[in-house]
Short mmCIF file of C-alpha atoms in Angstrom, two decimals:
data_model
loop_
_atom_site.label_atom_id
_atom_site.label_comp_id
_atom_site.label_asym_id
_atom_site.label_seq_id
_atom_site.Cartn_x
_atom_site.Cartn_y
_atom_site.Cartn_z
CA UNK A 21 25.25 80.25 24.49
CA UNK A 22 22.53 78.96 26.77
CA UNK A 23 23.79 77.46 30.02
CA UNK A 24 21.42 74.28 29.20
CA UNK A 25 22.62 73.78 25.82
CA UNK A 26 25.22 72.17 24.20
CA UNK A 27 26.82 74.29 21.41
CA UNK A 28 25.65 71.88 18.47
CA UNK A 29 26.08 74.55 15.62
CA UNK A 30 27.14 72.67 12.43
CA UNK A 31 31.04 73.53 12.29
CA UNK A 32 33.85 72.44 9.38
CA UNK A 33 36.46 70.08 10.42
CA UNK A 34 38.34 73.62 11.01
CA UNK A 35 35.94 75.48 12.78
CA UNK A 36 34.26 77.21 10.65
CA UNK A 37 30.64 77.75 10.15
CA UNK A 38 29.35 75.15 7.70
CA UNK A 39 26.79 74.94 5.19
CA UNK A 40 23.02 73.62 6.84
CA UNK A 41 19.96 71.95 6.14
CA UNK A 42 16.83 73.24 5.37
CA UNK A 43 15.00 75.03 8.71
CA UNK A 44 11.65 74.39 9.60
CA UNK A 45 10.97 72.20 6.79
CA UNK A 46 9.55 69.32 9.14
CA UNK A 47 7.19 68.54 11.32
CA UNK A 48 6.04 65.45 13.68
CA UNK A 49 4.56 64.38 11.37
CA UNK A 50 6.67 64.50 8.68
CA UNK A 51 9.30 63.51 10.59
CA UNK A 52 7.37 60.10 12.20
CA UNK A 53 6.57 59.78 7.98
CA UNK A 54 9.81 59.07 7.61
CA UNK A 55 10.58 57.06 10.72
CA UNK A 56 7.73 54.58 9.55
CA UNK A 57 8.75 54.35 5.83
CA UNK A 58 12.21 53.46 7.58
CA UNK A 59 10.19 50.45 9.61
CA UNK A 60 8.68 49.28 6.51
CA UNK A 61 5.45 47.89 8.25
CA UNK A 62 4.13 45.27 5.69
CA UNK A 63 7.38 43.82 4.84
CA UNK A 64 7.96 44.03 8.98
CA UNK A 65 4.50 42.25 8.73
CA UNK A 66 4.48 40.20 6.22
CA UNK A 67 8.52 38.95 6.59
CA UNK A 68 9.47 38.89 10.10
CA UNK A 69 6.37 37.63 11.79
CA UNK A 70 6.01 34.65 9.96
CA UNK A 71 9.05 33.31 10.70
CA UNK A 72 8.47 34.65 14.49
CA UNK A 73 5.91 32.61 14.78
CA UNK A 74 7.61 29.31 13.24
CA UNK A 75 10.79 29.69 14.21
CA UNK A 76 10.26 31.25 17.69
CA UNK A 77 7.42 31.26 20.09
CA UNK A 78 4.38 30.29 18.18
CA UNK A 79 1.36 32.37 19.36
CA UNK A 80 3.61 34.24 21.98
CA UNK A 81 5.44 35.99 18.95
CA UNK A 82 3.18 39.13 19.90
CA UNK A 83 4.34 39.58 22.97
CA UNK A 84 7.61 39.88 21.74
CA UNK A 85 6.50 42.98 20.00
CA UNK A 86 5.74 44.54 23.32
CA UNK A 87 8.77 43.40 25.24
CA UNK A 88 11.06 44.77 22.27
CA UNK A 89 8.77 48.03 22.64
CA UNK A 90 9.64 48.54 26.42
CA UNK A 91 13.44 48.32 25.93
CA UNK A 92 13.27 50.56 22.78
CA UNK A 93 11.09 53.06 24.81
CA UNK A 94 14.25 52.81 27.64
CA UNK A 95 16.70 53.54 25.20
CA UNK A 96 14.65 56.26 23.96
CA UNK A 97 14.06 58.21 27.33
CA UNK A 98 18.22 58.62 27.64
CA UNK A 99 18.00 59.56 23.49
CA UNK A 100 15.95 62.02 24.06
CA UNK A 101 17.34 63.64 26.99
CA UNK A 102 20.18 64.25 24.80
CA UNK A 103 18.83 65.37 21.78
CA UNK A 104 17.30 68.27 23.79
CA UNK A 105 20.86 69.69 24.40
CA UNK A 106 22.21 68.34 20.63
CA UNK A 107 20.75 68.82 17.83
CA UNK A 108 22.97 67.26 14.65
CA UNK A 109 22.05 65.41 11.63
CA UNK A 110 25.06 62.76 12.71
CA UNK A 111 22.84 61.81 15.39
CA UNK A 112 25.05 58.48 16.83
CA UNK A 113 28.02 60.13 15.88
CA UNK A 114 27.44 63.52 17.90
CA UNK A 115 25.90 62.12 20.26
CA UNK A 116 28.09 59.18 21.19
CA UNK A 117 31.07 61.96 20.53
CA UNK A 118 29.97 64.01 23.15
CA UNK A 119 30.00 61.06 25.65
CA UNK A 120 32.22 58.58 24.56
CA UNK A 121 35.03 61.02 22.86
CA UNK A 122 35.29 62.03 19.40
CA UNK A 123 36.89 58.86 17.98
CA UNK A 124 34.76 56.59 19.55
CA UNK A 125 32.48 58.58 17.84
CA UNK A 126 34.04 58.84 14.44
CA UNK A 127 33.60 54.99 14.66
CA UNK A 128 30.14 54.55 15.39
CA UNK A 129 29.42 56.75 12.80
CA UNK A 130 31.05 54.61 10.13
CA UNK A 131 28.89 52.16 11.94
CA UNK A 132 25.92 53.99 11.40
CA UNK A 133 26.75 54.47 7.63
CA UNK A 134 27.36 50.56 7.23
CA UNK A 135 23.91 50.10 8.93
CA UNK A 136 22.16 52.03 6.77
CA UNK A 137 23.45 51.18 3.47
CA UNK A 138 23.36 47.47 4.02
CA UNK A 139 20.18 47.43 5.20
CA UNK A 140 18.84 49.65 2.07
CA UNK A 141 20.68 47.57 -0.38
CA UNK A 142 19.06 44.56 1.70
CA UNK A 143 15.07 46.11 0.98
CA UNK A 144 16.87 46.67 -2.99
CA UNK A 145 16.97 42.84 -3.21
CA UNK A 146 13.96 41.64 -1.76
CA UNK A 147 12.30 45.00 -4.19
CA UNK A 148 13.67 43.90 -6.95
CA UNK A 149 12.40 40.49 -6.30
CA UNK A 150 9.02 41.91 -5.73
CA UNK A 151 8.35 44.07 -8.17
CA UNK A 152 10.12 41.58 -10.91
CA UNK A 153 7.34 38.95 -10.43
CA UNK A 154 4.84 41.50 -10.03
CA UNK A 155 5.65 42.22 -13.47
CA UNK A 156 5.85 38.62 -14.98
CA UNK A 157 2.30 38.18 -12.99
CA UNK A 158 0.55 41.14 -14.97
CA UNK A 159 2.72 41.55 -18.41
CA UNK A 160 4.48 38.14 -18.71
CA UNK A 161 7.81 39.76 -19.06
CA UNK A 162 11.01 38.41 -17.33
CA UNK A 163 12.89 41.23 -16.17
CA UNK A 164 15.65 40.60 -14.08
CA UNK A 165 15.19 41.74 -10.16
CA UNK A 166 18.68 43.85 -10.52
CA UNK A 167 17.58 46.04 -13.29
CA UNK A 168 14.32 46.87 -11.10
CA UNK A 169 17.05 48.06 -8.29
CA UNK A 170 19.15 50.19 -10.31
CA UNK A 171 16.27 51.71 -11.83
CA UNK A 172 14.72 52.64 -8.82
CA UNK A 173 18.31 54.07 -7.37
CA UNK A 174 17.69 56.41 -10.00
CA UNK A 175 14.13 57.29 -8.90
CA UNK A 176 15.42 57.45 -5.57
CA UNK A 177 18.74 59.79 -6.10
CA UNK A 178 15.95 62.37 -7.88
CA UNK A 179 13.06 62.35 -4.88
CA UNK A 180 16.26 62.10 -2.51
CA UNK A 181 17.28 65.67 -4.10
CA UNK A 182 14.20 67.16 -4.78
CA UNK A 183 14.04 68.39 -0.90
CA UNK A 184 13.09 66.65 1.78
CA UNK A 185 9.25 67.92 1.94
CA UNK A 186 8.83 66.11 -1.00
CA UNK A 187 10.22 63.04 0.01
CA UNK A 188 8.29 63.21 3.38
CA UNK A 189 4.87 63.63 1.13
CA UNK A 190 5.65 60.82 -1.01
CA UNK A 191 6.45 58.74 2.10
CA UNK A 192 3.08 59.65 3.34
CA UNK A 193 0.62 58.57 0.80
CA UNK A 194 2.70 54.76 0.92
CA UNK A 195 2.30 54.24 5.00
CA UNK A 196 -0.99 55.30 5.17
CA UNK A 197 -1.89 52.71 2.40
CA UNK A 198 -0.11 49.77 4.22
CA UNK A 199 -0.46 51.18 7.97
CA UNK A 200 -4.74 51.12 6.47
CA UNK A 201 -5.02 48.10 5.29
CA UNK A 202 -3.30 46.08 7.90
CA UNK A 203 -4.74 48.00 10.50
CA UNK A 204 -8.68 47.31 8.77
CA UNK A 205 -7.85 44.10 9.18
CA UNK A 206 -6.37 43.93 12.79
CA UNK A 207 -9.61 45.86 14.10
CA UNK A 208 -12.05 44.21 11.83
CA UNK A 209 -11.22 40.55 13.26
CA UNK A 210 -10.72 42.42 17.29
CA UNK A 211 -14.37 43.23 16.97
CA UNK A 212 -15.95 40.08 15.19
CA UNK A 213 -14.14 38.53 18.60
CA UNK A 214 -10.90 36.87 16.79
CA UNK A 215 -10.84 33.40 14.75
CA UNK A 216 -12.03 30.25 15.53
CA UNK A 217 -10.28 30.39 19.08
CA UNK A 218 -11.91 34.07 19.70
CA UNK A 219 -9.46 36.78 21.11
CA UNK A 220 -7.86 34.44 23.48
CA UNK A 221 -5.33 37.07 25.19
CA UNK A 222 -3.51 34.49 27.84
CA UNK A 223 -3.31 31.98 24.57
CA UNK A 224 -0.72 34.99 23.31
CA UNK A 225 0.48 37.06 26.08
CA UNK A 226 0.27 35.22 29.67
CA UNK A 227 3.70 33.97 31.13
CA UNK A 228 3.55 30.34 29.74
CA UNK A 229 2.56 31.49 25.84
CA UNK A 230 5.58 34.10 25.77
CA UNK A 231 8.16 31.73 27.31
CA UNK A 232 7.38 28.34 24.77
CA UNK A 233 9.27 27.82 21.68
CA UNK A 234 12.46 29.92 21.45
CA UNK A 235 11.42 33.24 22.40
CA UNK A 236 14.75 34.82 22.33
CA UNK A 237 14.42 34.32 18.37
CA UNK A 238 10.61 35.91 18.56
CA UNK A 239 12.44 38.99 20.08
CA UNK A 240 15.03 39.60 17.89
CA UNK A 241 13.29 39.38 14.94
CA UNK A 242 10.49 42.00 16.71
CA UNK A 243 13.41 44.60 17.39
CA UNK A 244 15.14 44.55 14.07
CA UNK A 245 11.27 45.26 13.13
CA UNK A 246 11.94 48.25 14.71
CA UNK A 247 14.94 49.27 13.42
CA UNK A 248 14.86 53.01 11.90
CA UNK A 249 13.18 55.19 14.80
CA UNK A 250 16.08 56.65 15.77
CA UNK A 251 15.90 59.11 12.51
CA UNK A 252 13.84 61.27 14.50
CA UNK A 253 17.51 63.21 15.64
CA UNK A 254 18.57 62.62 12.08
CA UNK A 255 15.82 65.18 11.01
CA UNK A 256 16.74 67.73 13.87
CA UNK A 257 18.44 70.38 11.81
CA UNK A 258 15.50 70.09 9.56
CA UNK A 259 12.98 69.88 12.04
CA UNK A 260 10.28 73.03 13.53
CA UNK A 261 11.23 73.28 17.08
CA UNK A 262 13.79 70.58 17.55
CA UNK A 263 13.68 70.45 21.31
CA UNK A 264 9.95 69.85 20.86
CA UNK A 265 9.52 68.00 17.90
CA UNK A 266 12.45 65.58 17.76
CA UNK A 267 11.17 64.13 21.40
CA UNK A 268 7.10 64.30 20.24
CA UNK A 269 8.25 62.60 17.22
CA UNK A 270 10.61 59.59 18.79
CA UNK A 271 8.30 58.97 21.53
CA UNK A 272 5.21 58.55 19.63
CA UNK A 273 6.66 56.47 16.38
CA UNK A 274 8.19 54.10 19.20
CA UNK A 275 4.21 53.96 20.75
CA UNK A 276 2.99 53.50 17.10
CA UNK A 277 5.47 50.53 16.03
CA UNK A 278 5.19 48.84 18.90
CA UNK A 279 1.14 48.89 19.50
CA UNK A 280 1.11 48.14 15.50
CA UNK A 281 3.07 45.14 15.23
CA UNK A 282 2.11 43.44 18.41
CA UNK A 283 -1.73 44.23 17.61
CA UNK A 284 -1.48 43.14 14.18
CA UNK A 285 0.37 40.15 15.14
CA UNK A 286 -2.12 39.00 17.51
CA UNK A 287 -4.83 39.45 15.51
CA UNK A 288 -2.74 37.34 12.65
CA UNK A 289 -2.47 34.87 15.45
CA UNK A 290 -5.58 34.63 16.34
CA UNK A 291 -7.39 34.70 12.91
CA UNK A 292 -5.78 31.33 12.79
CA UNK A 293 -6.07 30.26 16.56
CA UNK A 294 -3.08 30.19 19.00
CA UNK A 295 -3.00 26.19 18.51
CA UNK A 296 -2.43 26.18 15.44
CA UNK A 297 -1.05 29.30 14.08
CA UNK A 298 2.60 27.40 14.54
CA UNK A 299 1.94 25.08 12.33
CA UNK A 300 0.12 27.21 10.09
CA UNK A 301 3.43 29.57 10.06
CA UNK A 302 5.71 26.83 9.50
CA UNK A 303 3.63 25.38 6.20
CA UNK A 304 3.77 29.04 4.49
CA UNK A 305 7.71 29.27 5.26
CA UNK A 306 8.12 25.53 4.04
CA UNK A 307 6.26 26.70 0.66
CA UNK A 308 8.86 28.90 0.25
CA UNK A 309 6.51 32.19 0.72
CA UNK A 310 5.97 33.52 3.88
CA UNK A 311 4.14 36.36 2.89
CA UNK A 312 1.03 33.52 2.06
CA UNK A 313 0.47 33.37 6.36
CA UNK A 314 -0.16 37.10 6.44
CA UNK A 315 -1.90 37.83 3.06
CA UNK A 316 -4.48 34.64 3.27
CA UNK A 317 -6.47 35.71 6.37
CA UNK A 318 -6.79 39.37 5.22
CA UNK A 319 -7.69 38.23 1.91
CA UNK A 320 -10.60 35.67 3.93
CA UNK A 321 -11.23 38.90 5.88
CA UNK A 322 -12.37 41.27 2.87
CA UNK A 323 -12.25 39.14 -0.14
CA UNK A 324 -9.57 38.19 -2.81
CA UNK A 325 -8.85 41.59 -4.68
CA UNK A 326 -6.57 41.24 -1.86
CA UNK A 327 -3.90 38.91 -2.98
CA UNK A 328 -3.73 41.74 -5.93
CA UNK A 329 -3.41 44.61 -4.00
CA UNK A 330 -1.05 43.55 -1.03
CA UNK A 331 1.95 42.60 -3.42
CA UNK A 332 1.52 45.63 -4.85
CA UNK A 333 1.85 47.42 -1.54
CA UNK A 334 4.85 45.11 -0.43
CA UNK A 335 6.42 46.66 -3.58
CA UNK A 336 5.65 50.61 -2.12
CA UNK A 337 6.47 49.83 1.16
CA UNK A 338 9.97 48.46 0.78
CA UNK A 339 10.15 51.80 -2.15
CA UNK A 340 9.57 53.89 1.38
CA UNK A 341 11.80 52.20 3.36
CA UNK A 342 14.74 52.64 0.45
CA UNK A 343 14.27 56.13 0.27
CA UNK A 344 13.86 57.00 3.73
CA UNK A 345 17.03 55.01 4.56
CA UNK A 346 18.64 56.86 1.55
CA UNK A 347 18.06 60.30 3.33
CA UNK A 348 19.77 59.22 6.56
CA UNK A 349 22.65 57.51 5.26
CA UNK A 350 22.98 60.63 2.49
CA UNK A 351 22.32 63.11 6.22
CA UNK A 352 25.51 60.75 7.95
CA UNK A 353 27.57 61.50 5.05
CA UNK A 354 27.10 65.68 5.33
CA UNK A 355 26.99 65.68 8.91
CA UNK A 356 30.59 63.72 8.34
CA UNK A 357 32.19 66.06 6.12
CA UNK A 358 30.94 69.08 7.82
CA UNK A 359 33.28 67.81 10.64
CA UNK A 360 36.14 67.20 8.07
CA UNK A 361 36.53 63.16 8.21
CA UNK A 362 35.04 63.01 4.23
CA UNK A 363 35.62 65.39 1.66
CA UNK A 364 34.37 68.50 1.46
CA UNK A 365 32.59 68.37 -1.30
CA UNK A 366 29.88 65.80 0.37
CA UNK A 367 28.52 68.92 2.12
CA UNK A 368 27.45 70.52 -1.32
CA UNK A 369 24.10 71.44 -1.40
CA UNK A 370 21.75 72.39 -4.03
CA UNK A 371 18.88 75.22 -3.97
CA UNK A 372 16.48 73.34 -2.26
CA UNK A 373 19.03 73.10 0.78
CA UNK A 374 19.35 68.90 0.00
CA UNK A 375 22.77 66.99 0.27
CA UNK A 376 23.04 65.73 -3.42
CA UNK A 377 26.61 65.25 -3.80
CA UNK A 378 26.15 63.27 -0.52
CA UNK A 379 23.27 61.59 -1.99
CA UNK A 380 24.88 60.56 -5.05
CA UNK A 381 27.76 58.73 -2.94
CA UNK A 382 25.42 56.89 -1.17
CA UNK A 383 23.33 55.66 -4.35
CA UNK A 384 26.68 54.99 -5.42
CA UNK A 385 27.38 52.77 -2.33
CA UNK A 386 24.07 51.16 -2.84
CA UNK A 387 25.26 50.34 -6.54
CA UNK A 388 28.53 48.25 -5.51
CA UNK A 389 26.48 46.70 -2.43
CA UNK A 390 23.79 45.31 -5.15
CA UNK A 391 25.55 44.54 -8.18
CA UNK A 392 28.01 41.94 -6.95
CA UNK A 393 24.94 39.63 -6.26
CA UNK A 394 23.76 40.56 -9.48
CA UNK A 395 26.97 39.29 -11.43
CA UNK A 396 27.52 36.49 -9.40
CA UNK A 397 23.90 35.12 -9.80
CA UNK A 398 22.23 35.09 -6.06
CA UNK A 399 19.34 34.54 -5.03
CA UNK A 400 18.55 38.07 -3.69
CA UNK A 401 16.22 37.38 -1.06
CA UNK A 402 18.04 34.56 0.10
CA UNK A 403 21.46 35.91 0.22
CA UNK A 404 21.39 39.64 -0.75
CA UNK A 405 18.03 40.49 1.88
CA UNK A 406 18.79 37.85 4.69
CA UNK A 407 22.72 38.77 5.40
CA UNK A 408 22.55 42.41 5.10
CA UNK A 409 19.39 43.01 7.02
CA UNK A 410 20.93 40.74 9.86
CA UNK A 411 24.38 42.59 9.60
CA UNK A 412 22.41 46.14 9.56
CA UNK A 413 20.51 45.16 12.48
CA UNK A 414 23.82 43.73 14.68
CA UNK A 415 25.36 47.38 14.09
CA UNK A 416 22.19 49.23 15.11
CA UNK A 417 22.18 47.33 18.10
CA UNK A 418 25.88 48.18 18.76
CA UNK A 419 24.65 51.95 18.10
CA UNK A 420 22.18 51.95 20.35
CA UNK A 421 23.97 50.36 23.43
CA UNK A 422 26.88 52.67 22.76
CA UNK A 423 24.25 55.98 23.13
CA UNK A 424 22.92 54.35 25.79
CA UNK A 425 26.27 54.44 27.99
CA UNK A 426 27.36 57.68 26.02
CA UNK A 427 24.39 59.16 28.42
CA UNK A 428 24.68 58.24 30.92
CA UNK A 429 28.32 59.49 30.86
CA UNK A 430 27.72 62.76 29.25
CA UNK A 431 25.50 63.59 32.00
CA UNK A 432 27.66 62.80 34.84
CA UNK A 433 30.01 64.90 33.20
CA UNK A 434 28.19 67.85 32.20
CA UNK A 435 24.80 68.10 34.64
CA UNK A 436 22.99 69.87 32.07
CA UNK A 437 20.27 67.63 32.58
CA UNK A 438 19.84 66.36 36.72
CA UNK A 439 16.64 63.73 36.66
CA UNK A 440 18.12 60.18 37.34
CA UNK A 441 14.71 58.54 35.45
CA UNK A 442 15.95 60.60 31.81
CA UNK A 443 19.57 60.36 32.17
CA UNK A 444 20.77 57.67 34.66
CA UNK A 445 18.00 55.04 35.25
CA UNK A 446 16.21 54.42 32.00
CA UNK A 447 19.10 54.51 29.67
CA UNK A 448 21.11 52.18 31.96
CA UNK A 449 17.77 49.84 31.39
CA UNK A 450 17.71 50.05 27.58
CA UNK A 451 21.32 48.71 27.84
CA UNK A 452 21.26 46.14 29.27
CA UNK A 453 17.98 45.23 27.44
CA UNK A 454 19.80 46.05 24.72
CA UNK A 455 22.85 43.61 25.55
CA UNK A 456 20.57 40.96 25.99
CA UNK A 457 19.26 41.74 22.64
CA UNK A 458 22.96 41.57 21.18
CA UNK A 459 23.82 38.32 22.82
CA UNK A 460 20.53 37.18 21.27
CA UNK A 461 21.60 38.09 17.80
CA UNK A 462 24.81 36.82 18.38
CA UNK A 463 23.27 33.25 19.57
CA UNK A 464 21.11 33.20 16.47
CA UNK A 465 22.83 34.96 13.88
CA UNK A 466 23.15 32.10 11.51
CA UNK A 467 19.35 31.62 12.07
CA UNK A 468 18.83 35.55 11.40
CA UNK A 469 20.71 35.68 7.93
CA UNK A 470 19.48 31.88 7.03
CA UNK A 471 22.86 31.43 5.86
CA UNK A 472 25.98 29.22 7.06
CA UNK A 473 28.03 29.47 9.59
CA UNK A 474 31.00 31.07 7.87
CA UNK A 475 29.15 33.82 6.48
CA UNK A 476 27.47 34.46 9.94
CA UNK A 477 31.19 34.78 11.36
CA UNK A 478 32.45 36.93 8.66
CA UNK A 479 29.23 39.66 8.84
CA UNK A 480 29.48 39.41 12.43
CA UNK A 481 32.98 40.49 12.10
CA UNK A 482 32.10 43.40 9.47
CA UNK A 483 30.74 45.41 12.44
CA UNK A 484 33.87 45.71 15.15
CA UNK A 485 35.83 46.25 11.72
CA UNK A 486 33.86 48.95 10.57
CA UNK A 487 33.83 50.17 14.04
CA UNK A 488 37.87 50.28 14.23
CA UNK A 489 38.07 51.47 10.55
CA UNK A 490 36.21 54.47 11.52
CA UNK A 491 37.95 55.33 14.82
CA UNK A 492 41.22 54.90 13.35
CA UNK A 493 40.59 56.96 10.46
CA UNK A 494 39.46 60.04 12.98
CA UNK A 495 43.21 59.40 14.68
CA UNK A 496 44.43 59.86 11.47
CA UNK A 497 42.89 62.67 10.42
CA UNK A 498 42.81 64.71 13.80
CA UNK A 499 46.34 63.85 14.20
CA UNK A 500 45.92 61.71 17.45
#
């Protein structure tokens, strides 16, 4: 073994060698495909920075974008530096393992699982939602949202076991179509010199613009925008050079999110003029569709074929984000049974070197998450979208601050890697960034999930359960 490396060779709970993933199947590209599908861009877009804007800091909501961006980017430099010595498609859980100790990092993984499924069941609501109107809109029919979701786990389960190449290909031809349109628009109005206002860049990003309103709300809404880039280690066993790729790949989708939203943002902003983009935010969100503040000036922009198209691309881009969460949770649950906490059947695959048995537990997950809303008759973008993207995004956040001191350890322990910037410095940054960001979510929870206090308290309290829950059941099965 190489004196800079950690030995990260998949292994059985008994220490055998295990089955693995397909080699060389990815590239950066492919890899920051699925990292943006993940990221969902016009339903980032179209849902979060409305309510940014309304609920937060008005015209200063873009520079929330690029504050999130910088403490993402922190937490990335100490991510990195350890995916160059670990390369594992448990990603949290190896790599807060190695730091923290194995249970801690049995936990995080059940963490990581809960994250991932709740938040994909969350895009399955506000999907079926989507495409169910889209439907009424063209045919007339009523078809309930819920059979659109468990249709679509079906389409998913198949492209999830097809291989990933396939899945990375499909996720391709859906960002480019959102990431192009949105981005059109963004440059289009930068070089016709912004709205009625103009450009007006102090009006959005000088020191008095960012710090109005309720910022803190502005910036948690812009990271859970983000939420998904850490896939990039997910795809290491799968990826072409790993040591290379995995950092080329986390580095620039973090530069690509973050310049994205906050551009597009402030273009949104200004198309309607920093004084009055608040209020202009607020009416769409009291009409009871927020997606009307981001659709109307690109549809003023290039003319109304728009208000056609961009539903219909809301529809694909939450598809991409389903799938591509699909592949990581479905990745979690091999990488787990490989190291003996799940059955070993989960680390089955099939000829094209995909997880399927894995994949059909977590469509099966994403079944009992989904249909209980169903039966019991919610609304499921008010209740089945709202409280499990804000739950998914409170245990990412946990994730990430526990990698971020799981770093810094590892490396005092083990000087496989001696530059303070990469493994002492930046990630102890990203966590406290990344703290603040918690206490945020915490503060504003009930805001996040635009429920009621009870139900903020009890999906708060999901995440330290799910936490212990997954710690204890290591104990349990390591025998200590």
């Amino acid at each position: 073994m190489d004196s800079q490396t950690v030995d990260a060779s998949p292994q059985t709970g008994e220490g055998r060698p295990a089955a693995t993933l397909k080699r060389n199947a990815l590239g950066v590209l492919g890899i920051l495909f699925f990292v943006l599908s993940a990221q969902a861009p016009l339903t980032g877009i179209a849902g979060a920075v409305p309510i940014a804007v309304a609920v937060g800091n008005g015209a200063g909501a873009p520079a929330a974008y690029a504050i999130a961006g910088a403490v993402i980017l922190l937490f990335s430099v100490g991510f990195v530096a350890m995916g160059r010595h670990v390369v594992n498609a448990g990603a949290f859980y190896t790599y807060i393992g190695k730091g923290l100790g194995r249970t801690t990092g049995s936990g995080s993984a059940a963490v990581a699982l809960f994250a991932y499924c709740t938040v994909q069941a969350a895009m399955y609501g506000l999907y079926g939602f989507t495409v169910s109107g889209l439907v009424e809109h063209y045919s007339g029919a009523h078809i309930a949202w819920w059979v659109w979701a468990l249709a679509t786990m079906a389409v998913v389960q198949v492209l999830g076991a097809a291989g990933i190449e396939l899945g990375a290909k499909v996720l391709a031809v859906f960002v480019l179509a959102e990431f192009s349109i949105l981005l059109v628009f963004a440059l289009v109005t930068f070089f016709k010199g912004g709205g009625p206002e103009g450009l007006d860049f102090g009006g959005t990003f000088s020191p008095g613009a960012v710090l109005q309103g309720a910022p803190g709300v502005a910036l948690m809404f812009a990271v859970a925008s983000m939420f998904g880039f850490e896939a990039t280690a997910i795809y290491g066993e799968e990826a072409r050079e790993p040591h290379k790729t995995v950092p080329r790949a986390t580095y620039l989708s973090v530069t690509v999110v973050t310049g994205f939203f906050a551009f597009v943002s402030w273009m949104l902003v200004s198309s309607y003029g920093p004084s009055k983009v608040t209020a202009a935010a607020g009416k769409a969100l009291a009409g009871g569709d927020s997606t009307v503040f981001v659709f109307a000036p690109i549809a003023a922009q290039f003319g109304g074929w728009v208000n056609d198209v961009l539903p219909i691309l809301l529809a694909t881009s939450l598809f991409a984000g389903i799938l591509a969460f699909h592949n990581s949770a479905n990745r979690y649950l091999f990488s787990l049974s490989r190291e003996g906490l799940l059955p070993e059947r989960l680390r089955t695959l099939n000829h094209r070197h995909s997880p399927w048995v894995a994949g059909v537990v977590q469509t099966a997950i994403a079944v009992l998450l989904v249909v209980p809303f169903a039966l019991a008759g919610k609304d499921p973008v008010l209740t089945l979208f709202s409280w499990f993207s804000g739950v998914g995004v409170l245990a990412c956040m946990l994730l990430y601050f526990l990698t971020s001191v799981s770093v810094i350890v590892f490396f005092r322990r083990r000087r496989l890697d001696t530059r303070p910037w990469n493994t002492l410095i930046a990630p102890a940054l990203g966590a406290l960034g990344i703290a603040a960001v918690i206490w945020l979510v915490l503060t504003n929870f009930t805001t996040l999930i635009g429920g009621d206090a009870t139900t903020a308290t009890w999906l708060v309290l999901a995440v330290p359960a799910v936490l212990l829950l997954g710690a204890g059941t290591a104990r349990i099965v390591h025998g200590r």
